[in-house]
Coordinates of C-alpha atoms (C1' of nucleotides) in Angstrom, one line a residue:
Chain R
V1 CA 0.3 -0.2 0.3
A2 CA 3.0 2.5 0.7
T3 CA 3.6 3.3 -2.9
Q4 CA 6.0 6.0 -3.1
R5 CA 3.9 9.1 -4.5
L6 CA 4.9 12.5 -5.2
P7 CA 3.8 15.5 -2.4
G8 CA 0.3 16.7 -2.5
Q9 CA -1.0 13.7 -4.1
R10 CA -3.8 11.3 -2.7
A11 CA -3.1 8.0 -2.2
G12 CA -6.3 6.9 -1.9
L13 CA -7.3 5.5 1.3
S14 CA -10.4 3.6 2.6
R15 CA -12.0 3.3 5.9
D16 CA -11.7 -0.1 4.9
D17 CA -7.3 0.1 5.0
V18 CA -7.2 1.3 7.9
L19 CA -9.4 -1.2 9.9
S20 CA -7.5 -4.2 7.9
A21 CA -4.6 -2.8 9.5
A22 CA -5.5 -1.5 12.4
R23 CA -6.6 -5.9 12.7
A24 CA -3.3 -6.6 11.1
L25 CA -1.1 -5.3 13.3
L26 CA -2.7 -6.4 16.3
D27 CA -2.8 -10.3 15.2
E28 CA 0.8 -9.9 14.6
G29 CA 1.6 -7.9 17.9
G30 CA -1.5 -6.9 20.3
L31 CA -2.4 -4.3 21.6
D32 CA 1.2 -2.9 22.0
A33 CA 1.4 -3.0 18.3
L34 CA -1.7 -1.4 17.1
S35 CA -0.9 2.7 17.7
M36 CA -2.5 5.7 15.5
R37 CA 1.4 6.2 14.4
A38 CA 1.9 2.0 13.7
V39 CA -1.0 2.0 11.8
A40 CA -0.4 5.1 9.5
R41 CA 3.1 3.8 9.0
R42 CA 2.0 0.5 7.4
L43 CA -0.1 2.3 5.5
G44 CA 2.5 5.2 4.5
V45 CA 1.1 7.8 5.4
A46 CA 1.5 10.6 7.1
P47 CA -0.2 9.7 11.2
N48 CA -3.0 12.6 11.0
A49 CA -4.5 11.0 7.6
L50 CA -5.9 8.8 9.4
Y51 CA -8.0 11.0 11.0
S52 CA -10.1 11.8 7.7
H53 CA -11.9 7.6 8.0
V54 CA -11.9 7.0 11.2
A55 CA -12.8 9.7 14.4
G56 CA -10.0 7.7 16.7
K57 CA -7.8 5.7 18.3
T58 CA -10.9 3.9 19.9
E59 CA -13.8 4.2 17.2
L60 CA -11.1 2.6 14.9
L61 CA -10.8 -0.1 18.3
D62 CA -14.5 0.2 18.4
A63 CA -15.0 -0.9 14.5
V64 CA -12.6 -3.7 15.0
L65 CA -14.4 -5.2 17.6
D66 CA -17.8 -5.5 15.5
E67 CA -16.1 -6.6 12.7
T68 CA -15.1 -9.5 14.2
L69 CA -18.0 -10.5 16.2
A70 CA -19.6 -10.6 12.2
A71 CA -17.8 -14.2 12.4
I72 CA -20.8 -15.6 15.5
D73 CA -22.3 -19.0 13.4
E74 CA -26.1 -18.8 14.1
P75 CA -27.3 -21.2 15.1
P76 CA -30.6 -22.5 12.5
P77 CA -33.4 -21.1 12.4
G78 CA -34.8 -25.1 12.4
A79 CA -31.7 -25.7 15.1
A80 CA -33.3 -22.7 17.5
A81 CA -37.0 -24.1 17.3
A82 CA -36.8 -27.9 18.2
E83 CA -33.4 -27.9 20.3
P84 CA -33.0 -24.3 22.0
A85 CA -31.0 -25.3 25.2
A86 CA -28.3 -27.0 22.1
A87 CA -29.2 -24.0 19.6
V88 CA -27.8 -21.2 23.3
L89 CA -24.5 -24.1 23.7
A90 CA -23.5 -23.6 20.1
L91 CA -23.8 -20.5 19.9
M92 CA -22.1 -19.8 22.5
C93 CA -19.0 -21.7 22.0
S94 CA -18.6 -19.7 18.4
A95 CA -18.2 -16.4 20.5
Y96 CA -16.5 -17.7 22.0
E97 CA -13.9 -19.4 19.1
V98 CA -15.0 -15.9 17.2
L99 CA -12.8 -13.6 20.7
A100 CA -10.4 -16.6 21.3
A101 CA -9.1 -16.1 17.9
R102 CA -8.1 -12.3 18.3
P103 CA -6.8 -12.1 21.9
A104 CA -5.9 -8.7 22.0
L105 CA -9.1 -8.0 21.3
V106 CA -11.0 -9.3 23.9
P107 CA -10.0 -6.9 27.1
L108 CA -11.1 -4.2 25.0
Y109 CA -14.5 -6.4 25.3
V110 CA -14.7 -6.7 28.8
M111 CA -12.9 -3.5 29.4
R112 CA -15.8 -1.6 27.3
Q113 CA -20.2 -2.5 28.0
G114 CA -19.5 -5.7 25.8
A115 CA -19.0 -3.6 22.5
R116 CA -21.4 -1.4 21.3
G117 CA -21.6 -2.5 17.0
E118 CA -24.5 -3.3 15.4
R119 CA -23.6 -7.7 15.6
S120 CA -23.1 -7.6 19.0
A121 CA -26.8 -6.0 19.2
R122 CA -27.6 -9.5 17.3
F123 CA -25.4 -11.2 19.0
G124 CA -27.4 -10.2 22.0
E125 CA -30.6 -10.5 20.1
V126 CA -30.1 -14.2 19.0
L127 CA -29.5 -15.0 22.4
D128 CA -32.5 -13.8 23.5
G129 CA -34.8 -15.5 20.9
L130 CA -33.7 -18.3 22.1
L131 CA -34.5 -18.0 25.5
E132 CA -37.7 -17.6 25.6
R133 CA -37.9 -19.8 23.0
L134 CA -36.9 -22.7 25.8
G135 CA -39.8 -21.0 28.5
L136 CA -37.5 -18.7 30.3
P137 CA -40.2 -15.6 30.9
A138 CA -39.6 -12.5 30.2
A139 CA -38.6 -10.8 33.1
R140 CA -35.4 -13.3 34.3
I141 CA -33.8 -13.6 30.4
P142 CA -32.0 -10.6 30.9
E143 CA -30.1 -11.4 33.7
V144 CA -29.8 -15.0 32.3
R145 CA -28.0 -13.7 29.3
R146 CA -26.1 -12.0 30.6
V147 CA -24.8 -14.1 33.1
L148 CA -24.0 -16.6 29.8
I149 CA -22.6 -14.1 28.1
V150 CA -20.0 -12.9 31.3
H151 CA -19.2 -16.6 32.0
T152 CA -17.9 -17.1 28.1
I153 CA -16.6 -14.2 27.1
G154 CA -14.5 -14.7 30.5
F155 CA -13.3 -17.8 29.4
A156 CA -12.4 -16.0 26.1
S157 CA -10.1 -14.7 27.9
L158 CA -8.7 -16.7 29.8
A159 CA -7.9 -18.9 26.2
A160 CA -6.4 -15.3 25.1
Q161 CA -3.7 -15.4 27.9
S162 CA -0.7 -14.3 26.3
P163 CA 1.7 -17.3 26.6
D164 CA 4.9 -15.4 27.8
D165 CA 4.5 -16.1 31.9
P166 CA 6.1 -19.5 31.9
G167 CA 5.7 -20.0 35.8
E168 CA 1.7 -20.8 35.7
R169 CA 1.0 -23.9 34.2
P170 CA 0.0 -23.7 31.4
V171 CA -3.6 -25.2 31.1
S172 CA -4.4 -26.6 27.9
A173 CA -7.0 -25.3 26.1
D174 CA -8.3 -28.8 25.6
E175 CA -9.4 -28.6 28.8
L176 CA -10.2 -24.6 28.8
A177 CA -13.3 -25.7 26.3
R178 CA -14.6 -28.3 28.5
S179 CA -14.9 -25.9 31.9
L180 CA -16.7 -23.9 29.6
V181 CA -19.6 -25.8 28.7
H182 CA -19.4 -27.9 31.4
G183 CA -20.1 -23.6 33.1
L184 CA -22.2 -22.9 30.1
E185 CA -24.6 -26.2 31.3
W186 CA -24.7 -25.5 34.6
L187 CA -26.0 -21.8 34.4
L188 CA -28.8 -23.5 31.7
A189 CA -29.4 -25.6 34.3
G190 CA -30.3 -23.4 36.3
A191 CA -31.3 -20.7 35.0
V192 CA -34.1 -23.2 33.9
G193 CA -34.7 -25.1 36.3
S194 CA -35.6 -22.4 38.3
T195 CA -38.9 -21.5 36.5
T196 CA -39.9 -24.7 35.3
D197 CA -38.3 -27.9 36.3
A198 CA -38.0 -30.1 33.3
A199 CA -37.7 -28.5 30.5
V200 CA -33.8 -28.7 29.9
P201 CA -32.7 -31.6 27.8
D202 CA -30.6 -34.7 29.7
R203 CA -27.5 -33.7 27.0
A204 CA -27.8 -30.6 28.6
R205 CA -27.9 -31.7 32.3
R206 CA -24.9 -34.8 32.4
G207 CA -22.4 -32.8 29.5
P208 CA -20.3 -33.8 26.6
G209 CA -17.9 -35.8 29.3
H210 CA -21.0 -39.0 29.0
A211 CA -21.3 -38.9 25.1
Chain B
V1 CA 4.9 14.7 50.1
A2 CA 6.0 16.9 47.7
T3 CA 8.4 19.6 50.3
Q4 CA 11.0 21.9 48.7
R5 CA 14.3 20.1 48.2
L6 CA 17.7 22.1 47.4
P7 CA 19.2 20.0 44.1
G8 CA 21.1 17.0 45.4
Q9 CA 19.2 16.6 48.9
R10 CA 17.5 12.6 49.1
A11 CA 13.4 12.8 48.4
G12 CA 13.1 9.9 51.3
L13 CA 10.9 7.7 48.9
S14 CA 9.8 4.5 50.4
R15 CA 8.4 2.2 48.8
D16 CA 4.4 2.3 50.2
D17 CA 4.8 5.5 49.2
V18 CA 5.1 5.2 44.7
L19 CA 2.3 2.0 45.2
S20 CA -0.2 5.0 47.5
A21 CA 0.0 7.2 44.8
A22 CA -0.4 4.6 42.5
R23 CA -3.3 3.6 44.4
A24 CA -4.8 7.7 44.8
L25 CA -4.3 7.8 41.7
L26 CA -5.8 4.9 40.5
D27 CA -8.9 6.1 42.4
E28 CA -9.2 9.3 41.0
G29 CA -8.8 9.4 37.6
G30 CA -9.1 5.3 36.6
L31 CA -6.5 3.7 34.7
D32 CA -5.9 6.5 31.5
A33 CA -4.5 8.5 35.3
L34 CA -2.3 6.0 36.5
S35 CA 1.3 6.8 34.6
M36 CA 5.3 6.8 35.7
R37 CA 5.4 10.4 35.2
A38 CA 2.2 11.1 37.6
V39 CA 3.2 9.1 40.1
A40 CA 6.5 10.9 40.0
R41 CA 5.1 14.2 39.7
R42 CA 2.5 13.7 42.9
L43 CA 5.0 12.6 44.9
G44 CA 7.5 15.4 44.1
V45 CA 10.2 13.3 41.7
A46 CA 12.1 12.9 39.2
P47 CA 10.2 10.2 36.7
N48 CA 13.0 8.1 37.2
A49 CA 13.7 8.5 40.8
L50 CA 10.6 5.7 40.7
Y51 CA 12.5 2.8 39.9
S52 CA 14.7 2.5 42.5
H53 CA 11.5 1.3 44.8
V54 CA 9.7 -0.4 41.3
A55 CA 11.1 -2.4 38.3
G56 CA 8.6 -0.8 35.9
K57 CA 5.0 -0.1 35.9
T58 CA 3.6 -4.1 35.2
E59 CA 5.4 -4.4 38.4
L60 CA 4.0 -2.1 40.4
L61 CA 0.0 -2.6 39.0
D62 CA 0.9 -5.9 39.5
A63 CA 2.1 -5.2 43.3
V64 CA -1.1 -2.9 43.3
L65 CA -3.3 -5.1 42.5
D66 CA -2.0 -8.0 44.7
E67 CA -2.7 -5.9 47.8
T68 CA -6.4 -4.3 47.0
L69 CA -6.9 -8.2 47.2
A70 CA -5.6 -8.6 50.8
A71 CA -9.3 -6.9 51.5
I72 CA -11.4 -10.3 50.6
D73 CA -13.0 -12.0 53.7
E74 CA -11.9 -14.9 54.2
P75 CA -14.8 -17.5 56.1
P76 CA -13.6 -18.3 59.5
P77 CA -13.0 -22.4 60.1
G78 CA -16.6 -22.5 61.9
A79 CA -18.5 -21.5 58.6
A80 CA -16.2 -23.1 56.2
A81 CA -16.7 -26.3 58.2
A82 CA -20.7 -25.9 58.7
E83 CA -21.4 -24.6 55.2
P84 CA -18.8 -24.6 53.0
A85 CA -21.5 -24.0 50.3
A86 CA -22.6 -20.5 51.9
A87 CA -18.9 -20.3 52.4
V88 CA -17.7 -20.5 48.9
L89 CA -21.0 -17.7 48.1
A90 CA -19.6 -15.2 51.0
L91 CA -16.1 -16.0 49.9
M92 CA -16.9 -14.7 45.5
C93 CA -18.9 -12.0 47.3
S94 CA -16.4 -10.1 49.1
A95 CA -13.7 -10.6 46.2
Y96 CA -16.7 -9.1 44.1
E97 CA -16.7 -6.4 46.2
V98 CA -13.5 -5.7 46.7
L99 CA -12.9 -5.6 42.8
A100 CA -15.6 -3.9 42.4
A101 CA -14.2 -0.8 44.9
R102 CA -11.4 -0.1 42.9
P103 CA -13.3 -0.7 39.1
A104 CA -9.7 0.8 37.1
L105 CA -7.9 -2.7 38.3
V106 CA -10.2 -4.4 37.4
P107 CA -9.3 -4.9 32.8
L108 CA -5.8 -5.4 34.8
Y109 CA -7.0 -8.8 36.8
V110 CA -8.5 -10.0 33.1
M111 CA -5.6 -8.9 31.0
R112 CA -3.8 -10.7 33.0
Q113 CA -4.4 -14.8 34.2
G114 CA -5.7 -12.4 37.3
A115 CA -3.0 -11.5 38.9
R116 CA -0.2 -13.1 40.6
G117 CA 1.1 -12.1 44.1
E118 CA 0.6 -13.8 46.9
R119 CA -2.7 -12.7 48.3
S120 CA -4.1 -13.8 44.6
A121 CA -2.9 -17.6 45.5
R122 CA -3.9 -17.6 49.1
F123 CA -7.9 -17.0 48.0
G124 CA -7.1 -19.9 45.2
E125 CA -6.2 -22.0 48.3
V126 CA -9.0 -21.1 50.4
L127 CA -11.5 -21.5 47.6
D128 CA -9.9 -24.7 47.1
G129 CA -10.0 -26.1 50.3
L130 CA -13.7 -25.3 50.1
L131 CA -14.6 -26.9 47.6
E132 CA -12.9 -30.0 49.3
R133 CA -14.5 -29.8 51.7
L134 CA -17.9 -29.7 49.9
G135 CA -17.2 -33.4 49.6
L136 CA -16.0 -32.4 45.0
P137 CA -13.3 -35.2 44.0
A138 CA -10.0 -33.2 43.5
A139 CA -9.5 -33.9 39.9
R140 CA -12.4 -32.1 39.5
I141 CA -11.5 -28.2 41.5
P142 CA -9.1 -26.9 39.5
E143 CA -12.3 -26.7 36.6
V144 CA -14.7 -25.3 39.2
R145 CA -12.3 -22.9 40.7
R146 CA -12.0 -21.6 37.5
V147 CA -15.7 -21.5 36.4
L148 CA -16.4 -19.9 40.1
I149 CA -13.8 -17.0 39.9
V150 CA -13.6 -15.8 35.8
H151 CA -18.2 -15.7 37.0
T152 CA -17.2 -13.7 40.1
I153 CA -14.4 -12.2 37.8
G154 CA -17.0 -11.1 35.1
F155 CA -19.9 -9.9 37.1
A156 CA -16.9 -7.8 38.7
S157 CA -16.0 -5.9 36.0
L158 CA -19.7 -5.8 34.7
A159 CA -19.9 -3.0 38.3
A160 CA -16.4 -1.3 37.0
Q161 CA -18.5 -0.3 33.9
S162 CA -17.1 3.2 34.0
P163 CA -20.5 5.2 33.6
D164 CA -19.9 7.9 30.9
D165 CA -21.8 5.4 28.4
P166 CA -25.5 7.0 29.1
G167 CA -26.9 5.3 25.7
E168 CA -27.6 2.3 27.6
R169 CA -29.7 1.2 30.5
P170 CA -27.4 1.0 34.0
V171 CA -28.3 -2.1 35.1
S172 CA -28.6 -1.3 38.8
A173 CA -26.3 -2.6 41.1
D174 CA -28.4 -4.0 43.3
E175 CA -29.2 -6.3 39.9
L176 CA -26.5 -7.2 39.4
A177 CA -25.4 -8.6 42.7
R178 CA -27.8 -10.5 42.5
S179 CA -27.0 -12.2 39.7
L180 CA -23.7 -12.0 40.5
V181 CA -25.3 -14.4 43.1
H182 CA -27.6 -16.8 41.4
G183 CA -25.3 -17.2 38.7
L184 CA -22.8 -18.7 41.4
E185 CA -25.4 -21.3 42.8
W186 CA -25.9 -22.1 39.6
L187 CA -22.6 -23.2 39.3
L188 CA -22.5 -24.5 42.1
A189 CA -25.3 -27.6 42.5
G190 CA -24.1 -28.0 38.8
A191 CA -20.5 -28.4 39.8
V192 CA -21.6 -30.7 42.7
G193 CA -25.1 -31.8 41.5
S194 CA -22.8 -33.5 38.7
T195 CA -21.1 -35.5 41.0
T196 CA -23.9 -36.1 44.7
D197 CA -26.9 -35.1 43.4
A198 CA -27.1 -33.6 48.3
A199 CA -24.4 -32.1 49.0
V200 CA -25.7 -28.9 48.2
P201 CA -27.9 -27.4 51.0
D202 CA -31.3 -26.5 49.9
R203 CA -31.0 -21.8 50.4
A204 CA -27.4 -22.3 48.0
R205 CA -30.1 -23.6 45.2
R206 CA -33.4 -20.7 45.9
G207 CA -31.7 -18.3 46.1
P208 CA -32.0 -15.3 48.2
G209 CA -35.2 -14.3 46.3
H210 CA -37.5 -16.1 48.0
A211 CA -35.3 -16.1 51.8
Chain J
dA1 C1' 21.6 4.0 47.9
dC2 C1' 18.7 7.1 46.1
dC3 C1' 17.8 11.0 43.0
dT4 C1' 18.7 14.2 39.0
dG5 C1' 19.3 14.9 34.7
dA6 C1' 19.2 14.9 29.8
dA7 C1' 17.9 12.0 26.8
dC8 C1' 16.5 8.4 23.5
dA9 C1' 12.6 5.9 20.9
dC10 C1' 8.0 6.7 21.1
dC11 C1' 2.5 8.1 22.0
dG12 C1' -3.0 10.8 20.4
dT13 C1' -5.0 15.0 18.8
dT14 C1' -4.6 19.3 16.5
dC15 C1' -4.2 23.8 13.7
dA16 C1' -3.4 25.6 9.2
dA17 C1' -2.0 24.4 4.6
dG18 C1' -1.7 22.8 0.5
dT19 C1' -4.7 19.9 -3.6
Chain Q
dA1 C1' -12.0 16.1 0.7
dC2 C1' -8.5 14.2 1.5
dC3 C1' -3.6 14.5 2.6
dT4 C1' 1.3 16.7 4.6
dG5 C1' 4.1 19.4 8.3
dA6 C1' 4.7 20.6 11.9
dA7 C1' 3.5 21.1 16.5
dC8 C1' 1.9 20.0 21.4
dA9 C1' 2.0 17.6 25.5
dC10 C1' 1.9 13.8 26.4
dC11 C1' 4.9 9.1 27.6
dG12 C1' 7.9 4.4 29.3
dT13 C1' 12.5 3.7 30.1
dT14 C1' 17.9 4.1 30.8
dC15 C1' 22.3 6.4 31.4
dA16 C1' 25.8 9.0 33.2
dA17 C1' 26.4 11.3 37.4
dG18 C1' 25.5 13.4 41.7
dT19 C1' 25.5 13.0 47.2

DNA sequence: ACCTGAACACCGTTCAAGT
DNA sequence: ACCTGAACACCGTTCAAGT
C-alpha cells in the first residue's frame, strides 16, 4: 500500500484499509502494537491522515471489535426451534472461538460494556430469542443473558492469555473448552430449573464427557 | 509529600509511598490517570526516581492489584466446616465487592492471568479448601475453581463499567449483585450435582429471592 | 543507595495549509 | 475531500552523574 507518492498526491486510502491495517497489527503484535502511528506507518501515510477515515483510536478499536463479532455463527432456525438449549451452547461456543481467535480484542471487549456495535446487538438478540424459546419468562431473560455472556467472555479472556508467563501451568485449550461448556450447562440448567424443572433436555444436564 | 528540596537532597521515598500514590491516582482518574510520570509528579520527584523502588510500571500495577486483594474476607473456619456452600458464596461476594470498589483494576486483573501475587494465590487456596469440604473430588476442583472465578471477575468487570456511556441502560448495582449470586448458585449446584446429588444445601439452590 | 538531568524513542490529536 | 508538516502535550525507560 505504501507506493511512493509525490507531495500533494492522494493516497487513495479507504476506511476499510485503515481497519484491515489495524486488524493486522493486532494479530501480529497484540494490543500494544496497535497505535495510530503504527497503522499510518503500515499504510505509508502521515499519522494524521487516518483522521479523515476514523474519528480516533477508540472508534477504530470499536469498529474492529464489532467487525470481528460478525464471524459468530448463528444457529439455523430449525435447530433453534427444536433444540433451543443445544442452540444456546452452539452460539456461545462460536462466540468463544471467535474471540479466542483474536485474543488481543478480549480485554477491550471486557473494558467496554461488551461493545456497542450492531454485531454485538445482533448477538444479544439471537441469544434472547433462544432463551425465550427455552421457556424462560421475559423478566428473567436479561439476567440469564448477562450470566451466559459473562461466562463466555470470561473464558475467552482466559483462552486469550498470552503464553508470555511460563511460570503458571498452561491449562490446555481442550481443558478450557470443556470447562466453558460445563459451566454453560450448569448455568442453563440452573436458570431453567429455577422456573420449570423439566424444560432442559438431558444432554444439556449430563455434559459432553458422557456422550 | 512534595516538600521543597535542594538539588542533591534525598526525597526519602519508600516503596509504599509509590504504591499509595499509584492507588490514589487509580481511584481518582482510572487506569488512564496512572502513569509513571504522574506518580512521580504527585510525589514531587523526577520520573526516573521511581525506578529505585519499583522495577517498572508492570510490577507497580501487579503490586497494587495484589495488595488490593488483601481486603477479601476469608470465611471463619467454623462456617467453612459447617456450611461450605454458603462460605463459597460469601468468599466470592467479598472478592466481587473488593474488585468492584477499585474498578480500574478489573481490566488489569482480566488482562493478566488473574494476578500472580501471594494474595491471589491465597484466595485460590481458600476457595479450593472450601470446594474440597463441599465433597468435590480433587480432579474436578481446578475446573470448578476456574468457573467460579471467571464468573465473579466477570461480574466485577460489569460492575466496574464507567458510567461514561449514558446510552445504555445502567443495570443497577443491586440487579448485578443478584445476578452474581444466582449464577454462583447455579454453578455450585451444577458442579456438586454432577458428582453427588444431595451435597448442596437447599438455600444454595433456591437463591436469595425466596428468602 | 537514592535521586536528578538529559535524552531516546515513542504516543494521540490538532491546526493550518496545500491540492 | 483527502492528505501533509509541524507542533503540542504527553508516555516508559535508560544512562551518566551527583551526593
